[in-house]
């Protein structure tokens, strides 16, 4: 894996991806942060050596290098999901490449269902902690100790200082920002009523199909990490309405401007 990472890093450095400080992963329906980036270089995923690009969707995926508020950022427009048939090592490979390029902070966004019924669709949730329900770990492979500590500490996976700053920014800008626990499932099917009930009993406030693998690897690499969920549907097991993915994407883009404000203002402080 180290050889593969180095090949991708060398390719990207030759394309002008120099000295990035912050990595950003944009979730489903949340691509417009790109409009805030002064773009210096961009590359399609399918041109980057060893990037996982097995699905049609990911021929559209791009890695973008540029500046937001003067800070050098790498933005992943489109991420990899376990439900597309990738492994957890594939899903998190770009995080390892971004770290090798030099990022010290990773910011992640996603679309998620609200398990906590005090949280409404269209609102945002700052992830304070998570529950990994994807059935395995992106660190469960032979040789992981060559890239970082195998028994990675997860006592504070989301950076406390960044989260405090996010909350202050939300307050200043009148943005409702909940805080809670995100549970990651494999998907791609949505949850049954019984599963939503289980997630609530477990202590989850939101559920989605991403983010946790990338955050685990960010902690493996000792990056400062933070993540925000855009709540796209309300998961009330006693009153469950059918949802469809286009509604989820539509709701994500409605809440997107607030997420962009939070990310942009946070980056100014880093
Ligand atoms: N469940 C899982 N993933 C999701 C959901 C959901 O309800 N909403 C958006 N992503």
GROMACS .gro file of N, CA, C and O in nm, residues 9 11 27 52 54 56 68 71 74 92 111 126 141 175 199 207 211-212 235 248 263:
model
   84
    9UNK      N    1   0.089   1.009  -0.483
    9UNK     CA    2   0.140   1.136  -0.431
    9UNK      C    3   0.232   1.202  -0.533
    9UNK      O    4   0.220   1.322  -0.562
   11UNK      N    5   0.236   1.156  -0.856
   11UNK     CA    6   0.154   1.201  -0.970
   11UNK      C    7   0.087   1.335  -0.938
   11UNK      O    8   0.091   1.429  -1.018
   27UNK      N    9  -1.990   1.525   0.078
   27UNK     CA   10  -2.086   1.415   0.075
   27UNK      C   11  -2.189   1.429  -0.037
   27UNK      O   12  -2.188   1.526  -0.113
   52UNK      N   13  -0.925   0.398  -0.648
   52UNK     CA   14  -1.033   0.304  -0.680
   52UNK      C   15  -1.138   0.371  -0.769
   52UNK      O   16  -1.196   0.471  -0.729
   54UNK      N   17  -1.386   0.183  -0.976
   54UNK     CA   18  -1.457   0.073  -1.043
   54UNK      C   19  -1.597   0.110  -1.093
   54UNK      O   20  -1.647   0.049  -1.185
   56UNK      N   21  -1.916   0.352  -1.243
   56UNK     CA   22  -1.941   0.456  -1.343
   56UNK      C   23  -1.945   0.594  -1.277
   56UNK      O   24  -1.886   0.689  -1.326
   68UNK      N   25  -0.897   2.824  -0.015
   68UNK     CA   26  -1.016   2.884   0.044
   68UNK      C   27  -0.964   2.975   0.153
   68UNK      O   28  -0.888   2.931   0.240
   71UNK      N   29  -0.608   2.953   0.249
   71UNK     CA   30  -0.554   2.825   0.296
   71UNK      C   31  -0.554   2.724   0.182
   71UNK      O   32  -0.649   2.716   0.105
   74UNK      N   33  -0.733   2.048  -0.030
   74UNK     CA   34  -0.764   1.947  -0.132
   74UNK      C   35  -0.908   1.907  -0.109
   74UNK      O   36  -0.946   1.873   0.005
   92UNK      N   37  -1.091   0.447   0.208
   92UNK     CA   38  -1.009   0.539   0.287
   92UNK      C   39  -0.873   0.570   0.223
   92UNK      O   40  -0.797   0.650   0.275
  111UNK      N   41  -2.461   1.330   0.406
  111UNK     CA   42  -2.606   1.336   0.421
  111UNK      C   43  -2.645   1.223   0.515
  111UNK      O   44  -2.592   1.113   0.505
  126UNK      N   45  -2.340   1.851   1.402
  126UNK     CA   46  -2.196   1.837   1.422
  126UNK      C   47  -2.173   1.700   1.485
  126UNK      O   48  -2.237   1.665   1.583
  141UNK      N   49  -0.603  -0.486   0.831
  141UNK     CA   50  -0.528  -0.550   0.723
  141UNK      C   51  -0.383  -0.570   0.764
  141UNK      O   52  -0.331  -0.501   0.851
  175UNK      N   53  -2.702   2.984   1.257
  175UNK     CA   54  -2.726   2.854   1.194
  175UNK      C   55  -2.754   2.752   1.304
  175UNK      O   56  -2.679   2.743   1.401
  199UNK      N   57  -3.116   0.172   1.637
  199UNK     CA   58  -3.015   0.278   1.633
  199UNK      C   59  -3.041   0.380   1.743
  199UNK      O   60  -2.948   0.429   1.808
  207UNK      N   61  -2.794   0.866   1.118
  207UNK     CA   62  -2.743   0.745   1.053
  207UNK      C   63  -2.711   0.776   0.906
  207UNK      O   64  -2.783   0.849   0.840
  211UNK      N   65  -1.836   0.827   0.614
  211UNK     CA   66  -1.767   0.910   0.714
  211UNK      C   67  -1.684   0.836   0.819
  211UNK      O   68  -1.569   0.869   0.843
  212UNK      N   69  -1.745   0.732   0.881
  212UNK     CA   70  -1.674   0.664   0.989
  212UNK      C   71  -1.541   0.603   0.941
  212UNK      O   72  -1.438   0.621   1.008
  235UNK      N   73  -3.622   0.986   1.075
  235UNK     CA   74  -3.635   0.840   1.084
  235UNK      C   75  -3.716   0.800   1.207
  235UNK      O   76  -3.662   0.750   1.305
  248UNK      N   77  -3.366   1.283  -0.076
  248UNK     CA   78  -3.251   1.300   0.013
  248UNK      C   79  -3.152   1.400  -0.048
  248UNK      O   80  -3.105   1.493   0.018
  263UNK      N   81  -1.804   2.560   0.692
  263UNK     CA   82  -1.672   2.515   0.647
  263UNK      C   83  -1.582   2.634   0.613
  263UNK      O   84  -1.466   2.638   0.652
   0.00000   0.00000   0.00000
